[in-house]
Coordinates of C-alpha atoms in Angstrom, one line a residue:
M10 CA 78.9 69.2 115.3
K11 CA 76.6 72.0 114.0
G12 CA 77.7 73.9 111.0
S13 CA 77.9 77.1 113.0
R14 CA 80.4 75.5 115.5
A15 CA 82.3 73.8 112.7
L16 CA 82.8 77.1 110.9
L17 CA 84.3 78.7 113.9
K18 CA 86.4 75.7 114.9
L19 CA 88.0 75.5 111.5
L20 CA 88.9 79.2 111.6
E21 CA 90.3 78.8 115.1
D22 CA 92.4 75.9 113.9
K23 CA 93.9 78.3 111.2
G24 CA 94.9 80.7 113.9
V25 CA 92.1 83.3 113.5
E26 CA 91.8 85.3 116.7
T27 CA 89.8 88.3 115.5
M28 CA 86.9 88.8 113.2
F29 CA 84.8 91.8 112.4
G30 CA 81.0 91.8 111.9
Y31 CA 77.4 92.7 112.6
P32 CA 74.7 90.2 113.6
G33 CA 71.4 89.5 112.0
G34 CA 68.7 86.9 111.9
V35 CA 70.2 84.0 109.9
V36 CA 73.6 84.3 111.5
I37 CA 72.4 84.2 115.1
P38 CA 73.6 80.6 115.5
I39 CA 77.1 81.7 114.5
Y40 CA 77.0 84.5 117.0
D41 CA 75.8 82.2 119.7
E42 CA 78.7 79.9 119.1
I43 CA 81.2 82.8 119.2
L44 CA 80.6 82.9 122.9
E45 CA 82.2 79.5 123.2
T46 CA 85.3 80.2 121.2
S47 CA 88.6 82.1 121.7
I48 CA 87.8 84.4 118.8
R49 CA 87.4 88.1 119.5
H50 CA 84.5 89.5 117.6
V51 CA 84.7 93.3 117.0
L52 CA 81.1 94.7 116.7
V53 CA 81.0 97.3 114.0
R54 CA 78.3 99.9 113.4
H55 CA 78.1 99.3 109.6
E56 CA 79.0 96.2 107.7
Q57 CA 81.1 98.1 105.1
C58 CA 83.3 99.0 108.0
A59 CA 83.6 95.3 108.9
A60 CA 85.1 94.6 105.5
H61 CA 87.5 97.6 105.7
M62 CA 88.6 96.6 109.2
A63 CA 89.3 93.1 108.0
D64 CA 91.2 94.7 105.1
G65 CA 93.3 96.9 107.5
F66 CA 93.9 94.0 109.8
A67 CA 95.3 92.0 106.8
R68 CA 97.5 94.8 105.4
A69 CA 99.0 95.5 108.8
S70 CA 99.7 91.9 109.8
G71 CA 100.0 89.9 106.6
F72 CA 97.4 87.5 108.0
P73 CA 94.0 87.1 106.4
G74 CA 91.2 89.3 107.8
V75 CA 87.8 87.8 108.5
C76 CA 84.4 89.6 108.3
L77 CA 80.9 88.4 108.9
A78 CA 77.4 89.8 108.0
T79 CA 73.9 88.5 107.7
S80 CA 71.9 87.9 104.5
G81 CA 70.4 90.5 102.2
P82 CA 71.5 94.1 103.1
G83 CA 74.2 92.8 105.5
A84 CA 75.8 91.0 102.5
T85 CA 75.4 94.0 100.1
N86 CA 76.8 96.4 102.7
L87 CA 80.1 94.3 102.6
V88 CA 80.4 94.8 98.8
T89 CA 82.4 98.0 98.8
G90 CA 84.9 96.8 101.3
I91 CA 85.4 93.5 99.5
G92 CA 85.8 95.3 96.2
T93 CA 88.5 97.5 97.9
A94 CA 90.4 94.4 99.1
Y95 CA 90.1 92.7 95.7
A96 CA 91.4 95.7 93.8
D97 CA 94.5 95.9 96.1
S98 CA 95.1 92.2 96.4
V99 CA 94.4 91.8 100.1
P100 CA 93.9 88.3 101.7
M101 CA 90.5 88.2 103.3
I102 CA 87.6 85.8 104.0
A103 CA 84.0 87.3 103.9
L104 CA 81.3 85.2 105.5
T105 CA 77.6 85.9 104.8
G106 CA 74.4 84.3 106.0
Q107 CA 71.7 83.3 103.5
V108 CA 68.1 82.2 103.6
G109 CA 67.5 78.5 103.8
T110 CA 68.1 76.4 100.8
G111 CA 64.4 75.7 100.4
S112 CA 63.7 79.5 100.2
L113 CA 66.4 80.3 97.6
G114 CA 65.0 82.1 94.6
I115 CA 61.5 82.9 95.9
G116 CA 62.2 86.4 97.2
A117 CA 62.3 85.4 100.8
F118 CA 62.9 88.1 103.5
Q119 CA 66.4 89.5 103.3
E120 CA 67.3 87.3 100.3
V121 CA 69.9 88.4 97.8
D122 CA 72.1 86.3 95.5
A123 CA 75.3 87.1 97.3
Y124 CA 77.1 84.2 95.6
S125 CA 76.7 85.8 92.2
L126 CA 77.1 89.4 93.6
M127 CA 80.5 88.7 95.0
M128 CA 81.9 86.7 92.1
P129 CA 83.4 89.7 90.1
I130 CA 85.1 91.1 93.2
T131 CA 86.5 88.0 94.8
K132 CA 89.1 85.4 93.9
H133 CA 86.4 82.8 94.5
S134 CA 82.9 82.6 95.9
F135 CA 81.3 79.6 97.6
R136 CA 77.7 78.7 98.6
V137 CA 77.4 75.9 101.1
L138 CA 74.3 74.0 99.9
D139 CA 75.4 70.8 101.8
V140 CA 76.8 71.2 105.3
N141 CA 79.3 68.5 104.6
R142 CA 80.9 70.8 102.0
L143 CA 81.5 73.4 104.7
P144 CA 85.0 72.1 105.7
H145 CA 85.9 72.1 102.1
A146 CA 84.8 75.7 101.6
I147 CA 86.6 77.0 104.7
L148 CA 89.9 75.2 104.1
E149 CA 90.0 75.8 100.4
A150 CA 89.1 79.5 100.9
W151 CA 91.9 79.8 103.4
D152 CA 94.4 78.7 100.8
I153 CA 92.9 80.5 97.9
C154 CA 92.9 83.9 99.6
Q155 CA 96.7 83.7 100.2
T156 CA 98.0 81.7 97.3
G157 CA 99.4 83.4 94.2
R158 CA 98.0 86.9 94.0
P159 CA 96.1 87.4 97.3
G160 CA 92.6 88.5 97.5
P161 CA 89.2 88.1 99.2
V162 CA 87.2 84.9 99.1
H163 CA 83.5 84.8 99.9
I164 CA 81.5 82.0 101.5
D165 CA 77.6 82.1 101.7
F166 CA 75.9 80.0 104.4
P167 CA 72.2 79.2 104.1
A168 CA 70.4 79.2 107.4
D169 CA 69.5 75.5 107.4
Q170 CA 73.1 74.4 106.7
I171 CA 74.4 76.6 109.5
N172 CA 72.1 74.6 111.9
A173 CA 72.7 71.1 110.3
D174 CA 75.2 68.6 111.6
V175 CA 78.5 68.2 109.8
D176 CA 80.7 65.0 109.7
E177 CA 83.7 66.0 111.8
S178 CA 85.9 63.5 110.0
L179 CA 85.8 65.9 107.1
F180 CA 87.9 68.4 109.0
N181 CA 91.0 66.4 108.3
E182 CA 90.5 66.0 104.6
T183 CA 93.0 67.5 102.2
Y184 CA 91.4 69.9 99.7
G185 CA 93.8 70.7 96.9
I186 CA 93.8 74.0 95.0
K187 CA 95.5 74.9 91.8
Y188 CA 98.8 76.6 92.7
M189 CA 100.3 79.3 90.4
T190 CA 102.6 78.3 87.6
E191 CA 106.0 79.9 88.0
D192 CA 108.2 80.9 85.1
Y193 CA 111.8 81.8 85.8
S194 CA 113.1 81.3 82.3
G195 CA 113.9 85.0 81.9
I196 CA 116.1 85.3 85.1
E197 CA 119.4 85.0 83.4
Q198 CA 118.5 87.5 80.7
A199 CA 117.1 89.8 83.2
A200 CA 120.4 89.8 85.2
Q201 CA 122.2 90.6 81.9
W202 CA 119.9 93.5 81.2
I203 CA 120.6 95.0 84.6
K204 CA 124.3 94.8 84.0
E205 CA 123.9 96.5 80.6
A206 CA 121.6 99.2 81.7
Q207 CA 122.9 102.8 82.0
R208 CA 119.8 104.4 83.5
P209 CA 117.9 101.7 85.5
V210 CA 115.1 102.3 88.0
M211 CA 113.1 99.9 90.1
L212 CA 109.4 100.3 90.5
A213 CA 108.3 98.4 93.6
G214 CA 104.5 98.1 94.3
G215 CA 102.1 96.5 96.7
G216 CA 103.0 93.0 95.6
A217 CA 106.5 93.5 96.9
I218 CA 105.0 94.4 100.3
G219 CA 102.5 91.5 100.2
S220 CA 105.2 89.0 99.6
N221 CA 107.4 90.5 102.4
A222 CA 110.1 91.2 99.8
S223 CA 111.4 94.5 101.3
P224 CA 114.8 93.0 102.4
E225 CA 115.5 91.6 99.0
I226 CA 114.3 94.9 97.3
I227 CA 116.7 96.9 99.4
K228 CA 119.6 94.5 98.9
L229 CA 119.1 94.4 95.1
A230 CA 118.9 98.2 94.9
E231 CA 122.0 98.7 97.0
M232 CA 124.0 96.0 95.3
A233 CA 123.2 97.1 91.7
N234 CA 123.0 100.8 92.7
I235 CA 119.4 101.3 91.4
P236 CA 117.1 104.0 92.5
V237 CA 113.7 102.8 93.7
I238 CA 110.3 104.4 92.9
T239 CA 107.2 103.5 94.7
P240 CA 103.6 103.9 93.6
L241 CA 101.0 104.4 96.3
M242 CA 100.8 100.7 97.2
G243 CA 104.5 100.3 97.5
I244 CA 105.2 103.0 100.0
G245 CA 107.3 101.6 102.8
V246 CA 109.0 98.8 100.8
I247 CA 112.2 100.9 101.1
P248 CA 112.7 103.5 103.8
S249 CA 111.9 107.0 102.8
S250 CA 115.2 108.1 104.3
H251 CA 117.2 105.6 102.1
P252 CA 119.5 107.4 99.6
L253 CA 118.1 105.3 96.7
C254 CA 114.4 106.0 97.5
L255 CA 112.9 108.5 95.1
G256 CA 109.4 108.3 96.5
S257 CA 106.0 108.1 94.9
L258 CA 105.1 108.0 91.2
G259 CA 101.7 108.7 89.9
M260 CA 99.2 111.4 89.1
H261 CA 100.3 113.3 92.2
G262 CA 103.7 111.8 92.6
R263 CA 107.1 113.5 92.9
V264 CA 108.6 115.2 89.9
C265 CA 112.0 113.6 90.7
S266 CA 110.4 110.1 90.4
L267 CA 108.6 111.2 87.2
N268 CA 111.8 112.5 85.6
A269 CA 113.8 109.4 86.6
F270 CA 111.1 107.1 85.3
R271 CA 110.8 109.0 82.0
D272 CA 114.6 109.0 81.5
S273 CA 115.2 105.4 82.3
D274 CA 116.4 102.8 79.9
L275 CA 115.4 99.8 82.1
I276 CA 112.4 99.5 84.5
I277 CA 112.6 96.6 87.0
A278 CA 108.9 96.4 88.0
I279 CA 108.3 94.2 91.0
G280 CA 104.8 93.5 92.2
T281 CA 103.2 96.4 90.4
K282 CA 100.6 96.5 87.6
F283 CA 101.3 99.6 85.6
S284 CA 97.9 101.1 86.4
D285 CA 96.6 104.2 84.7
R286 CA 97.4 106.3 87.9
T287 CA 101.1 105.3 87.6
Y288 CA 101.7 104.7 83.9
S289 CA 100.3 107.0 81.2
P290 CA 101.4 108.8 78.1
Q291 CA 102.7 111.6 80.3
T292 CA 104.9 109.3 82.5
A293 CA 106.0 106.7 79.9
P294 CA 109.7 106.3 79.1
S295 CA 111.0 106.2 75.6
R296 CA 110.1 103.4 73.3
S297 CA 113.6 102.0 73.6
C298 CA 113.3 101.5 77.4
R299 CA 113.2 97.8 78.4
V300 CA 111.1 96.3 81.2
I301 CA 111.8 93.4 83.6
H302 CA 108.4 92.6 85.1
I303 CA 108.1 90.3 88.1
D304 CA 104.5 89.5 89.2
V305 CA 102.5 86.5 90.4
D306 CA 99.7 87.3 88.0
P307 CA 100.7 87.1 84.3
T308 CA 97.6 89.0 83.2
E309 CA 99.4 92.1 84.4
F310 CA 102.2 91.7 81.9
D311 CA 102.8 93.8 78.7
K312 CA 100.6 96.7 79.5
H313 CA 103.5 99.1 79.0
K314 CA 104.1 98.2 75.3
R315 CA 107.9 97.9 75.7
E316 CA 110.4 95.1 75.1
A317 CA 110.1 93.0 78.2
I318 CA 111.2 90.0 80.2
N319 CA 108.2 88.7 82.2
I320 CA 108.9 86.5 85.3
T321 CA 105.9 84.9 86.8
S322 CA 106.9 84.6 90.4
D323 CA 106.5 85.7 94.0
A324 CA 108.4 89.0 94.3
K325 CA 110.6 87.8 97.2
K326 CA 111.7 84.7 95.5
A327 CA 112.5 86.3 92.1
A328 CA 114.4 89.3 93.7
A329 CA 116.5 86.8 95.6
M330 CA 117.3 84.9 92.4
L331 CA 118.3 88.2 90.7
I332 CA 120.6 89.0 93.5
E333 CA 122.3 85.6 93.2
R334 CA 122.6 85.9 89.4
L335 CA 124.1 89.4 89.5
G336 CA 126.9 88.0 91.6
G337 CA 128.0 91.2 93.3
H338 CA 127.5 93.5 90.3
T339 CA 127.8 97.0 91.6
G340 CA 126.3 99.1 88.8
N341 CA 129.0 101.7 88.1
R342 CA 127.0 104.5 86.4
P343 CA 128.5 107.8 87.5
E344 CA 126.4 110.1 85.2
W345 CA 123.1 108.4 86.2
N346 CA 124.0 108.4 89.8
Q347 CA 124.8 112.1 89.8
N348 CA 121.6 112.8 88.0
I349 CA 119.6 111.0 90.6
R350 CA 121.4 112.9 93.4
E351 CA 120.6 116.2 91.7
L352 CA 116.9 115.2 91.2
K353 CA 116.6 114.4 94.9
K354 CA 118.2 117.6 95.9
R355 CA 115.9 119.6 93.7
C356 CA 112.9 117.8 95.3
S357 CA 113.5 119.3 98.8
C358 CA 110.6 120.8 100.8
N359 CA 110.6 124.5 101.0
F360 CA 107.4 125.8 102.5
N361 CA 106.4 128.6 104.8
Y362 CA 105.0 126.4 107.5
D363 CA 103.7 129.3 109.5
L364 CA 101.0 130.3 107.0
T365 CA 97.5 130.8 108.2
P366 CA 95.1 129.2 107.2
I367 CA 97.2 126.0 107.8
I368 CA 98.6 124.3 104.8
P369 CA 98.4 120.4 104.8
Q370 CA 102.2 120.2 104.2
K371 CA 102.7 121.6 107.7
I372 CA 100.6 118.8 109.1
M373 CA 102.6 116.1 107.4
Y374 CA 105.8 117.8 108.5
E375 CA 104.7 117.6 112.2
I376 CA 103.6 114.0 111.8
N377 CA 107.1 113.2 110.5
R378 CA 108.7 115.0 113.4
I379 CA 106.9 112.7 115.8
T380 CA 107.1 109.4 113.9
R381 CA 110.8 109.9 113.0
E382 CA 111.8 109.3 116.6
N383 CA 110.4 105.7 116.6
P384 CA 109.2 104.7 113.1
D385 CA 108.5 101.2 114.2
D386 CA 105.8 102.4 116.7
Y387 CA 103.4 104.0 114.2
I388 CA 101.0 102.8 111.5
I389 CA 99.2 105.4 109.4
T390 CA 96.2 104.7 107.2
T391 CA 94.5 107.2 104.9
D392 CA 91.2 107.9 103.5
V393 CA 90.9 108.9 99.8
G394 CA 91.2 112.3 98.2
Q395 CA 93.5 115.2 98.8
N396 CA 94.3 114.0 102.3
Q397 CA 95.5 110.7 100.8
M398 CA 97.7 112.4 98.2
W399 CA 99.3 114.8 100.7
A400 CA 100.1 111.8 102.9
M401 CA 101.5 109.9 100.0
H402 CA 103.6 112.8 98.9
Y403 CA 105.0 114.2 102.1
L404 CA 105.0 111.5 104.8
E405 CA 108.2 109.7 105.7
V406 CA 107.5 105.9 105.9
E407 CA 110.4 103.7 107.0
R408 CA 108.7 100.2 107.1
P409 CA 106.5 98.1 105.0
R410 CA 102.9 97.7 106.3
H411 CA 103.1 101.0 108.2
F412 CA 101.3 102.9 105.5
I413 CA 97.9 101.6 104.5
S414 CA 95.7 103.2 101.8
S415 CA 93.0 102.3 99.3
G416 CA 94.7 102.3 95.9
S417 CA 92.9 100.9 92.9
F418 CA 89.4 101.3 94.2
G419 CA 89.8 104.7 95.7
T420 CA 87.3 104.1 98.5
M421 CA 86.2 107.1 100.5
G422 CA 85.5 106.1 104.1
F423 CA 88.4 103.6 104.1
G424 CA 90.6 105.5 106.5
L425 CA 88.9 105.1 110.0
P426 CA 87.8 101.5 109.8
S427 CA 91.1 100.3 108.2
A428 CA 92.9 102.1 111.2
I429 CA 90.7 100.2 113.7
G430 CA 91.5 96.9 111.9
A431 CA 95.2 97.7 111.9
K432 CA 95.0 98.5 115.7
A433 CA 93.3 95.1 116.3
A434 CA 96.2 93.4 114.4
C435 CA 98.9 95.4 116.1
P436 CA 97.7 96.6 119.5
D437 CA 101.2 97.7 120.6
K438 CA 101.4 100.2 117.7
K439 CA 100.2 103.8 117.7
V440 CA 97.7 103.9 114.8
M441 CA 96.5 107.0 113.1
T442 CA 94.3 107.7 110.1
I443 CA 94.5 110.8 108.0
T444 CA 91.1 111.7 106.6
G445 CA 88.9 114.5 105.2
D446 CA 85.6 115.8 106.4
G447 CA 83.9 114.1 103.4
G448 CA 85.4 110.7 103.9
L449 CA 85.0 110.7 107.7
Q450 CA 81.3 111.5 107.5
M451 CA 80.7 108.3 105.5
V452 CA 81.9 106.1 108.4
M453 CA 82.1 108.3 111.6
Q454 CA 79.5 106.1 113.3
D455 CA 82.4 103.6 113.8
I456 CA 84.1 105.9 116.2
A457 CA 81.8 104.0 118.5
T458 CA 83.5 100.8 117.5
S459 CA 87.0 102.2 118.3
V460 CA 85.8 103.4 121.8
A461 CA 83.6 100.4 122.7
E462 CA 86.1 97.8 121.6
D463 CA 89.1 99.5 123.2
L464 CA 90.9 99.9 119.9
P465 CA 92.1 103.5 120.3
V466 CA 93.2 105.3 117.1
V467 CA 94.0 109.0 116.3
I468 CA 91.8 110.5 113.7
C469 CA 93.6 113.3 112.0
L470 CA 90.8 115.2 110.3
L471 CA 91.9 117.7 107.6
N472 CA 88.8 119.9 107.5
N473 CA 88.5 122.3 104.5
G474 CA 84.7 122.2 104.2
W475 CA 84.8 120.7 100.7
L476 CA 85.1 117.5 98.7
G477 CA 88.6 118.7 98.1
M478 CA 89.8 116.5 95.3
V479 CA 86.7 116.9 93.1
K480 CA 86.8 120.7 93.9
Q481 CA 90.4 120.7 92.7
W482 CA 89.4 119.1 89.4
Q483 CA 86.6 121.6 89.0
K484 CA 88.9 124.5 89.8
L485 CA 91.7 123.4 87.3
F486 CA 89.7 121.8 84.5
W487 CA 86.1 123.1 84.7
N488 CA 86.6 126.8 84.9
E489 CA 85.9 126.9 88.7
R490 CA 82.3 125.8 88.2
Y491 CA 81.9 124.2 91.7
S492 CA 78.9 121.8 91.5
N493 CA 78.0 120.0 94.7
T494 CA 81.4 119.9 96.2
K495 CA 81.0 122.3 99.2
L496 CA 80.0 120.5 102.3
G497 CA 77.2 122.5 103.9
A498 CA 76.0 121.8 107.4
N499 CA 79.2 120.1 108.5
P500 CA 78.8 119.0 112.1
D501 CA 80.7 120.3 115.1
F502 CA 83.2 117.5 115.1
M503 CA 84.3 118.2 118.7
K504 CA 80.7 117.5 119.8
I505 CA 80.7 114.3 117.6
A506 CA 83.8 113.1 119.4
Q507 CA 82.3 113.9 122.8
A508 CA 79.1 112.1 121.9
Y509 CA 81.0 108.9 121.2
G510 CA 83.1 109.2 124.3
A511 CA 86.3 110.0 122.4
K512 CA 88.8 112.8 123.0
G513 CA 88.5 115.9 120.8
I514 CA 91.2 118.4 119.9
H515 CA 90.5 121.4 117.6
V516 CA 93.4 123.2 115.9
E517 CA 93.3 126.4 113.9
K518 CA 96.9 127.8 114.3
P519 CA 100.1 126.2 112.9
G520 CA 101.9 126.6 116.2
E521 CA 99.4 124.3 117.9
I522 CA 99.8 121.3 115.7
H523 CA 102.9 119.6 117.2
D524 CA 101.6 119.7 120.8
A525 CA 98.1 118.5 119.6
F526 CA 99.6 115.4 117.9
K527 CA 101.7 114.7 121.0
E528 CA 98.6 115.0 123.2
A529 CA 96.6 112.8 120.9
F530 CA 99.1 110.0 120.7
D531 CA 100.0 110.1 124.4
S532 CA 96.4 110.0 125.6
G533 CA 95.9 106.3 124.8
E534 CA 92.3 107.2 123.8
T535 CA 90.4 107.4 120.6
C536 CA 91.1 110.9 119.6
L537 CA 89.5 113.1 116.9
L538 CA 92.1 115.7 116.1
E539 CA 90.4 118.3 113.8
I540 CA 92.8 120.7 112.0
M541 CA 91.3 123.5 109.9
I542 CA 93.2 123.8 106.7
D543 CA 93.3 126.2 103.7
C544 CA 90.4 125.2 101.4
E545 CA 92.3 126.8 98.4
E546 CA 95.4 124.6 98.8
D547 CA 95.7 122.0 96.0
I548 CA 97.7 118.8 96.0
T549 CA 100.4 119.4 93.4
P550 CA 102.2 118.4 91.2
M551 CA 99.3 116.9 89.2
I552 CA 99.5 115.1 85.9
P553 CA 96.2 115.9 84.1
A554 CA 94.2 113.0 82.5
N555 CA 94.4 114.9 79.2
P556 CA 97.9 114.5 77.7
A557 CA 97.5 117.9 76.0
I558 CA 97.6 119.7 79.4
P559 CA 101.1 120.1 80.9
L560 CA 102.2 119.0 84.3
I561 CA 100.7 121.3 87.0
K562 CA 103.3 122.2 89.6
G563 CA 101.5 124.8 91.7
R564 CA 103.2 125.7 95.0
C565 CA 105.1 122.4 95.2
K566 CA 108.6 121.9 93.8
F567 CA 108.5 118.1 94.0

C-alpha cells in the first residue's frame, strides 16, 4: 500500500470522518487518495483557517481535529492555528507535505524545516524519513494528542515517502507512549481542607471541560456548597444560571468573581493554570489562602505562591475522588453563603438597552433571549478583542463545549473558522461566531468555505470601525493617542456577503436586533449579520496591567 493511502486508512480506522486542508504539489498523492475514502475533506481558502477549523471541531466534539497542508508556505500558514491549539490544550493532528528526502537541506522549491518549526508549539513533531515508520507516526500521534494534557501533534511527510510502499503488517503493531504519572497522595488532606474552609471557591478552567468533568464539578460544588468561578476557558463547565456560578474571572471578569476570589481562604483549582490574565497582584487572595490544585500537567503547579496540595490527575477522576472522600459533607457556612448571594445580586445587569448608537451589551442580551429557549441547540465561538470580552462577560452559557474562544494565544481571526469547524463537528447545532471588523477581515475569505461546503454559520459582526481593544488601551493608558487603530476603508460587508453567496443583514437600531438574529438563525444559510455599535463603548470592568492603577469600572456594575 502506498504511503498516501496508508495515511488515510490509519486515520479512517481511528474514526476520522472530517479533515480540513488546502492542496499543493507534494500532497497531491494524498488528495488523490481522499477520493477513494469515506473522509470528508473541507477545502479552506487559507491554511491558517484549516488549523482553526480543526481546533473548533475538536473543542466542540472532544474528538481530535485533523488538518492538512502542503510544504513550505502551506506548512508555515498552519503555524498560528497550531500555536492557538497548543496554548489552549486542544487535541489535533497537523499533517504537512515535505520535499523529497534527497532534497532536504538544499533549499529546494517550497522547502522549510517544518519539523523544527513546529516543535515548540506541539506536544510532539514527527518527520517520516522511512515509509515503514508512517504507521508508528500516525498511531503514536493519535495517542499523544489526547493523552495527559491534550495538544496538537505534527507529522511531516516527504514526497518520496508519500509515494513509497509501506508494509501493511505494521498497521497492527502496538506503539507504546509514556503515559502521565498520577499522584493522588494529597486527596485525603484536600478533602480535610475543604471541610475546614470557611470561604472556599472553585476555579474551574479549560482542563475541566477537556476531561468532561462538568457533572463532577457541579456535584462537588452542590454537595460542599462551593461557588464556582470560571476563567475564559472554563465557561460552560457549570451553567450560567446555576446559583453557585459566579461567572468569569480575569482582566475583564466580573467584580463579584474578583471579590469572592480575593476574599477566599481556599481555592480549589481544577484544570486551570493561573495565567497572568486570571491571576495577578490585583486578583490574588491573602497569603493565608490555601490552594488545592488538580491538573494533568505538574508544570502548572505552584505559580500562585500559596500553601498548596497538588494532585496530578485528570480533572474528572480527581473530582470524583474528592466527592467520595467528602462523604456527603454539606459545607455549612452561613456568612460566606450570604456574602456570595449579595455579590451576585449586586452584579445584576442594569443598562439602557435602547441607546443609540447600539451598545454591545444589548446584543448579548438579545443573543441570550434566543439561546435561552433551547441552550442545547447553540454553539457560540468568538474572535479576540472587545467582542470576545463582551461575550465572555454577558453571555449565558449552559453547557460545556458550547462556548469556544482563543484563550492563551489570543488569536484574531479565530472566530469564523472555529465556528465552521464546530459546525462540521455538530451539524445539528446552530453555530454562531461573534467577531469584530478587524478580526473578520483577517479570515473573511473563508466565508466561501462555509457556503461552498454547506456548513452554514451566523457571523455576528460588531462593527465599530476600530481595533477596539487596542484603542481602549490607548484611550485609558496612553492619553487618547490613537495610533493605527482606526480601520480606514472598511468594506461594505453586505456586498462582501453577497459576493460569497451568503445572506447579509445590516442593523443600526436597537429595536431591529432581535428579529435580525431570529431571521439569521432561521434562514439555514451562512449569514453575515452586521451590527453597528458605539465606537466609544469600552469593555469594563478592566484590571490594568499596572498594579498602581485601580480597577476601572466604567459603565458596568459587574
